[in-house]
PDB file of C-alpha atoms in Angstrom:
ATOM      1  CA  CYS A   1      -4.711   2.919  -6.915  1.00 95.00           C
ATOM      2  CA  GLY A   2      -4.700  -0.202  -4.734  1.00 96.00           C
ATOM      3  CA  ILE A   3      -3.657  -2.382  -7.650  1.00 96.00           C
ATOM      4  CA  SER A   4      -0.955   0.081  -8.750  1.00 96.00           C
ATOM      5  CA  SER A   5       0.315   0.357  -5.175  1.00 97.00           C
ATOM      6  CA  MET A   6       0.558  -3.415  -4.805  1.00 97.00           C
ATOM      7  CA  ALA A   7       2.436  -3.762  -8.103  1.00 96.00           C
ATOM      8  CA  ALA A   8       4.915  -1.002  -7.233  1.00 96.00           C
ATOM      9  CA  THR A   9       5.396  -2.239  -3.683  1.00 96.00           C
ATOM     10  CA  LEU A  10       5.901  -5.892  -4.610  1.00 95.00           C
ATOM     11  CA  ASN A  11       8.303  -4.938  -7.414  1.00 94.00           C
ATOM     12  CA  SER A  12      10.388  -2.980  -4.900  1.00 95.00           C
ATOM     13  CA  LEU A  13      11.161  -6.117  -2.899  1.00 91.00           C
ATOM     14  CA  PRO A  14      14.396  -7.461  -4.398  1.00 80.00           C
ATOM     15  CA  ARG A  15      13.709 -11.168  -3.858  1.00 77.00           C
ATOM     16  CA  MET A  16       9.950 -11.226  -4.342  1.00 80.00           C
ATOM     17  CA  VAL A  17       8.907 -13.884  -6.855  1.00 82.00           C
ATOM     18  CA  ARG A  18       7.352 -11.976  -9.748  1.00 88.00           C
ATOM     19  CA  PRO A  19       5.305 -13.215 -12.680  1.00 87.00           C
ATOM     20  CA  ILE A  20       6.612 -13.141 -16.229  1.00 89.00           C
ATOM     21  CA  THR A  21       4.031 -11.471 -18.427  1.00 88.00           C
ATOM     22  CA  PRO A  22       4.010 -11.694 -22.250  1.00 88.00           C
ATOM     23  CA  GLU A  23       4.520  -7.951 -22.700  1.00 88.00           C
ATOM     24  CA  LEU A  24       7.605  -7.843 -20.431  1.00 90.00           C
ATOM     25  CA  ALA A  25       9.082 -11.336 -21.018  1.00 90.00           C
ATOM     26  CA  PRO A  26      11.667 -12.437 -20.119  1.00 93.00           C
ATOM     27  CA  HIS A  27      11.710  -9.866 -17.308  1.00 90.00           C
ATOM     28  CA  PRO A  28       9.605 -10.742 -14.251  1.00 90.00           C
ATOM     29  CA  PHE A  29       7.548  -7.836 -12.919  1.00 91.00           C
ATOM     30  CA  PHE A  30       4.177  -7.295 -11.353  1.00 93.00           C
ATOM     31  CA  THR A  31       1.947  -5.141 -13.532  1.00 92.00           C
ATOM     32  CA  GLU A  32      -1.547  -3.875 -12.864  1.00 93.00           C
ATOM     33  CA  ASP A  33      -2.780  -6.698 -15.098  1.00 93.00           C
ATOM     34  CA  SER A  34      -0.760  -9.465 -13.433  1.00 93.00           C
ATOM     35  CA  ILE A  35      -2.066  -8.565  -9.963  1.00 96.00           C
ATOM     36  CA  PHE A  36      -5.335 -10.047 -11.197  1.00 95.00           C
ATOM     37  CA  ASN A  37      -5.066 -13.817 -11.214  1.00 94.00           C
ATOM     38  CA  GLU A  38      -7.327 -16.740 -10.375  1.00 95.00           C
ATOM     39  CA  ALA A  39      -6.779 -16.379  -6.623  1.00 96.00           C
ATOM     40  CA  THR A  40      -7.148 -12.595  -6.409  1.00 96.00           C
ATOM     41  CA  THR A  41     -10.229 -12.361  -8.619  1.00 96.00           C
ATOM     42  CA  LYS A  42     -12.012 -14.748  -6.234  1.00 97.00           C
ATOM     43  CA  ILE A  43     -11.608 -12.006  -3.604  1.00 97.00           C
ATOM     44  CA  LYS A  44     -12.971  -9.264  -5.847  1.00 97.00           C
ATOM     45  CA  SER A  45     -13.285  -9.362  -9.623  1.00 96.00           C
ATOM     46  CA  ARG A  46     -11.303  -7.083 -11.899  1.00 95.00           C
ATOM     47  CA  ASP A  47     -14.497  -5.353 -13.059  1.00 96.00           C
ATOM     48  CA  ASP A  48     -15.633  -4.733  -9.481  1.00 96.00           C
ATOM     49  CA  VAL A  49     -12.199  -3.388  -8.503  1.00 96.00           C
ATOM     50  CA  LEU A  50     -12.211  -1.033 -11.489  1.00 93.00           C
ATOM     51  CA  LYS A  51     -15.684   0.200 -10.487  1.00 94.00           C
ATOM     52  CA  GLY A  52     -15.153   0.565  -6.749  1.00 93.00           C
ATOM     53  CA  GLY A  53     -11.574  -0.072  -5.676  1.00 94.00           C
ATOM     54  CA  LEU A  54     -10.495  -2.212  -2.743  1.00 97.00           C
ATOM     55  CA  THR A  55     -10.834  -1.981   1.005  1.00 97.00           C
ATOM     56  CA  LEU A  56      -7.848  -2.376   3.305  1.00 97.00           C
ATOM     57  CA  GLU A  57      -8.968  -5.917   4.155  1.00 98.00           C
ATOM     58  CA  GLN A  58      -9.296  -6.804   0.452  1.00 98.00           C
ATOM     59  CA  ILE A  59      -5.776  -5.440  -0.143  1.00 98.00           C
ATOM     60  CA  ARG A  60      -4.574  -7.736   2.661  1.00 98.00           C
ATOM     61  CA  GLN A  61      -6.326 -10.696   1.021  1.00 98.00           C
ATOM     62  CA  TYR A  62      -4.873  -9.848  -2.412  1.00 98.00           C
ATOM     63  CA  LEU A  63      -1.351  -9.527  -0.991  1.00 97.00           C
ATOM     64  CA  ASN A  64      -1.725 -12.814   0.842  1.00 96.00           C
ATOM     65  CA  ALA A  65      -2.833 -14.502  -2.388  1.00 95.00           C
ATOM     66  CA  LEU A  66       0.199 -12.987  -4.156  1.00 94.00           C
ATOM     67  CA  GLY A  67       2.653 -14.540  -1.704  1.00 90.00           C
ATOM     68  CA  ALA A  68       3.322 -11.562   0.536  1.00 92.00           C
ATOM     69  CA  ASN A  69       2.718 -11.558   4.282  1.00 93.00           C
ATOM     70  CA  PRO A  70       0.525  -8.513   4.945  1.00 97.00           C
ATOM     71  CA  LYS A  71      -0.437  -7.081   8.312  1.00 98.00           C
ATOM     72  CA  ILE A  72      -3.113  -4.414   8.660  1.00 98.00           C
ATOM     73  CA  TYR A  73      -2.984  -1.551  11.123  1.00 98.00           C
ATOM     74  CA  TYR A  74      -6.241   0.390  11.254  1.00 98.00           C
ATOM     75  CA  GLY A  75      -5.857   4.135  11.768  1.00 98.00           C
ATOM     76  CA  SER A  76      -8.525   4.063  14.474  1.00 98.00           C
ATOM     77  CA  ASP A  77      -6.262   1.797  16.552  1.00 98.00           C
ATOM     78  CA  LEU A  78      -3.070   3.862  16.187  1.00 98.00           C
ATOM     79  CA  THR A  79      -1.511   6.764  18.003  1.00 98.00           C
ATOM     80  CA  VAL A  80       0.923   9.025  16.172  1.00 98.00           C
ATOM     81  CA  ASP A  81       3.797   7.442  18.141  1.00 98.00           C
ATOM     82  CA  GLN A  82       2.699   3.935  17.123  1.00 98.00           C
ATOM     83  CA  LEU A  83       2.333   4.963  13.469  1.00 98.00           C
ATOM     84  CA  ARG A  84       5.776   6.582  13.471  1.00 98.00           C
ATOM     85  CA  LYS A  85       7.342   3.484  15.078  1.00 98.00           C
ATOM     86  CA  ILE A  86       5.730   1.086  12.565  1.00 98.00           C
ATOM     87  CA  ILE A  87       6.770   3.201   9.589  1.00 98.00           C
ATOM     88  CA  LYS A  88      10.340   3.681  10.821  1.00 98.00           C
ATOM     89  CA  SER A  89      10.865   0.003  11.662  1.00 98.00           C
ATOM     90  CA  THR A  90       9.309  -1.133   8.377  1.00 98.00           C
ATOM     91  CA  LEU A  91      11.432   1.202   6.278  1.00 98.00           C
ATOM     92  CA  ALA A  92      14.560   0.011   8.122  1.00 97.00           C
ATOM     93  CA  ASN A  93      13.871  -3.632   7.241  1.00 96.00           C
ATOM     94  CA  PRO A  94      14.832  -4.663   3.674  1.00 95.00           C
ATOM     95  CA  LYS A  95      12.237  -7.466   3.829  1.00 94.00           C
ATOM     96  CA  GLN A  96       9.358  -5.080   4.516  1.00 96.00           C
ATOM     97  CA  ARG A  97       7.357  -2.354   2.812  1.00 98.00           C
ATOM     98  CA  VAL A  98       4.352  -0.289   3.848  1.00 98.00           C
ATOM     99  CA  MET A  99       1.363   1.106   1.976  1.00 98.00           C
ATOM    100  CA  ALA A 100      -1.124   3.682   3.212  1.00 98.00           C
ATOM    101  CA  ASP A 101      -4.881   3.820   2.687  1.00 98.00           C
ATOM    102  CA  PHE A 102      -5.731   7.458   3.356  1.00 98.00           C
ATOM    103  CA  ASP A 103      -8.377  10.070   2.644  1.00 98.00           C
ATOM    104  CA  ARG A 104      -7.025  12.724   0.274  1.00 98.00           C
ATOM    105  CA  LYS A 105      -9.552  15.331   1.471  1.00 98.00           C
ATOM    106  CA  VAL A 106      -7.963  15.389   4.930  1.00 98.00           C
ATOM    107  CA  LEU A 107      -4.657  16.304   3.250  1.00 98.00           C
ATOM    108  CA  ASN A 108      -6.330  19.088   1.226  1.00 97.00           C
ATOM    109  CA  GLN A 109      -6.086  17.105  -2.012  1.00 97.00           C
ATOM    110  CA  LEU A 110      -8.696  16.328  -4.636  1.00 95.00           C
ATOM    111  CA  GLY A 111     -10.361  12.961  -4.295  1.00 94.00           C
ATOM    112  CA  SER A 112     -11.166  10.725  -1.367  1.00 96.00           C
ATOM    113  CA  GLY A 113      -9.891   7.259  -0.452  1.00 96.00           C
ATOM    114  CA  HIS A 114      -6.497   6.444  -1.944  1.00 97.00           C
ATOM    115  CA  PHE A 115      -3.696   3.864  -1.636  1.00 98.00           C
ATOM    116  CA  SER A 116       0.007   4.606  -2.165  1.00 98.00           C
ATOM    117  CA  PRO A 117       3.315   3.220  -0.895  1.00 98.00           C
ATOM    118  CA  ILE A 118       5.262   5.015   1.818  1.00 98.00           C
ATOM    119  CA  GLY A 119       8.858   5.572   0.730  1.00 98.00           C
ATOM    120  CA  ALA A 120      10.643   7.415   3.528  1.00 98.00           C
ATOM    121  CA  TYR A 121      10.451   9.004   6.943  1.00 98.00           C
ATOM    122  CA  ASP A 122      12.223  12.244   7.930  1.00 98.00           C
ATOM    123  CA  SER A 123      12.715  12.557  11.683  1.00 97.00           C
ATOM    124  CA  LYS A 124      13.706  16.234  11.567  1.00 98.00           C
ATOM    125  CA  SER A 125      10.332  17.268  10.139  1.00 98.00           C
ATOM    126  CA  ASP A 126       8.434  14.187  11.445  1.00 98.00           C
ATOM    127  CA  SER A 127       7.157  13.642   7.911  1.00 98.00           C
ATOM    128  CA  VAL A 128       6.412  10.672   5.696  1.00 98.00           C
ATOM    129  CA  LEU A 129       7.065  10.523   1.937  1.00 98.00           C
ATOM    130  CA  ILE A 130       4.026   9.235   0.052  1.00 98.00           C
ATOM    131  CA  LEU A 131       5.015   7.772  -3.327  1.00 98.00           C
ATOM    132  CA  ASP A 132       1.730   8.643  -4.993  1.00 97.00           C
ATOM    133  CA  VAL A 133       0.855   6.125  -7.695  1.00 96.00           C
ATOM    134  CA  ALA A 134      -1.501   8.624  -9.348  1.00 94.00           C
ATOM    135  CA  LYS A 135       1.434  10.583 -10.756  1.00 88.00           C
ATOM    136  CA  PHE A 136      -0.831  12.363 -13.234  1.00 88.00           C
ATOM    137  CA  LYS A 137      -2.556  13.950 -10.248  1.00 91.00           C
ATOM    138  CA  TYR A 138       0.120  14.348  -7.561  1.00 93.00           C
ATOM    139  CA  PRO A 139       3.875  13.768  -7.521  1.00 95.00           C
ATOM    140  CA  PRO A 140       5.439  12.136  -4.449  1.00 97.00           C
ATOM    141  CA  PHE A 141       4.767  14.374  -1.440  1.00 98.00           C
ATOM    142  CA  TRP A 142       5.760  14.784   2.188  1.00 98.00           C
ATOM    143  CA  VAL A 143       3.092  14.807   4.884  1.00 98.00           C
ATOM    144  CA  LYS A 144       3.401  15.301   8.637  1.00 98.00           C
ATOM    145  CA  THR A 145       2.988  12.011  10.476  1.00 98.00           C
ATOM    146  CA  SER A 146       0.127  13.478  12.533  1.00 98.00           C
ATOM    147  CA  ASP A 147      -1.656  14.629   9.353  1.00 98.00           C
ATOM    148  CA  LEU A 148      -1.230  11.199   7.779  1.00 98.00           C
ATOM    149  CA  LEU A 149      -2.730   9.627  10.890  1.00 98.00           C
ATOM    150  CA  ALA A 150      -5.739  11.951  10.623  1.00 98.00           C
ATOM    151  CA  ALA A 151      -6.189  10.796   7.013  1.00 98.00           C
ATOM    152  CA  LEU A 152      -5.883   7.137   8.130  1.00 98.00           C
ATOM    153  CA  LYS A 153      -8.523   7.547  10.852  1.00 98.00           C
ATOM    154  CA  THR A 154     -11.281   8.390   8.356  1.00 98.00           C
ATOM    155  CA  ILE A 155     -13.941   5.770   7.688  1.00 98.00           C
ATOM    156  CA  ASP A 156     -13.934   3.855   4.412  1.00 97.00           C
ATOM    157  CA  PRO A 157     -17.612   3.809   3.388  1.00 96.00           C
ATOM    158  CA  ASP A 158     -17.204   0.419   1.674  1.00 96.00           C
ATOM    159  CA  SER A 159     -15.893  -1.387   4.763  1.00 97.00           C
ATOM    160  CA  GLY A 160     -17.332   0.748   7.552  1.00 97.00           C
ATOM    161  CA  LYS A 161     -13.878   0.638   9.167  1.00 98.00           C
ATOM    162  CA  SER A 162     -11.140   3.207   9.356  1.00 98.00           C
ATOM    163  CA  ARG A 163      -8.474   3.383   6.715  1.00 98.00           C
ATOM    164  CA  GLY A 164      -4.934   2.487   7.737  1.00 98.00           C
ATOM    165  CA  ILE A 165      -1.674   0.987   6.630  1.00 98.00           C
ATOM    166  CA  VAL A 166      -0.624  -2.442   5.474  1.00 98.00           C
ATOM    167  CA  GLN A 167       2.840  -3.726   6.268  1.00 98.00           C
ATOM    168  CA  ILE A 168       4.213  -6.295   3.842  1.00 97.00           C
ATOM    169  CA  THR A 169       6.881  -8.766   4.906  1.00 94.00           C
ATOM    170  CA  VAL A 170       8.541 -11.195   2.517  1.00 89.00           C
ATOM    171  CA  ASN A 171      10.313 -14.295   3.745  1.00 78.00           C
ATOM    172  CA  TRP A 172      13.323 -14.366   1.428  1.00 63.00           C
ATOM    173  CA  GLU A 173      14.220 -17.916   2.320  1.00 57.00           C
ATOM    174  CA  SER A 174      11.015 -19.136   0.667  1.00 46.00           C
ATOM    175  CA  ALA A 175      10.722 -16.444  -1.985  1.00 42.00           C
TER     176      ALA A 175
END
């Protein structure tokens, strides 16, 4: 899910430099396969990612290697007001995107740790739209900001740190 989320998120940035893969040539797009390159596999190999996924810090390292400018916000360090502010400001900036690393169990879903992009915020309901990349399991869904924060505050057993969000900023002048 981390790889799928990165591909979808990076493809959503209109001026992000994308690779041209043989199967999609001449159209440049990130795919799950093209996220793995020499730089990213030094962080964690494809086989290891397929076996155990990625931590929030490894996602940050992958995104950095792919030319994005990621910033991590750990759920344990956020209040609901801070989370809301970060999401709203990110979604208002065409050069930014945000992905969440959350625990599905806290949201009464099947599974555990999961990454997906955040696509919208609704102030009337104080809810966030999660664009779930595991579409076979869950379609996009709305979640209360406070419930999302609870799912971000859970501990990732692989890192020993809380889950959280990663904000991606692309500098269009250099991209």
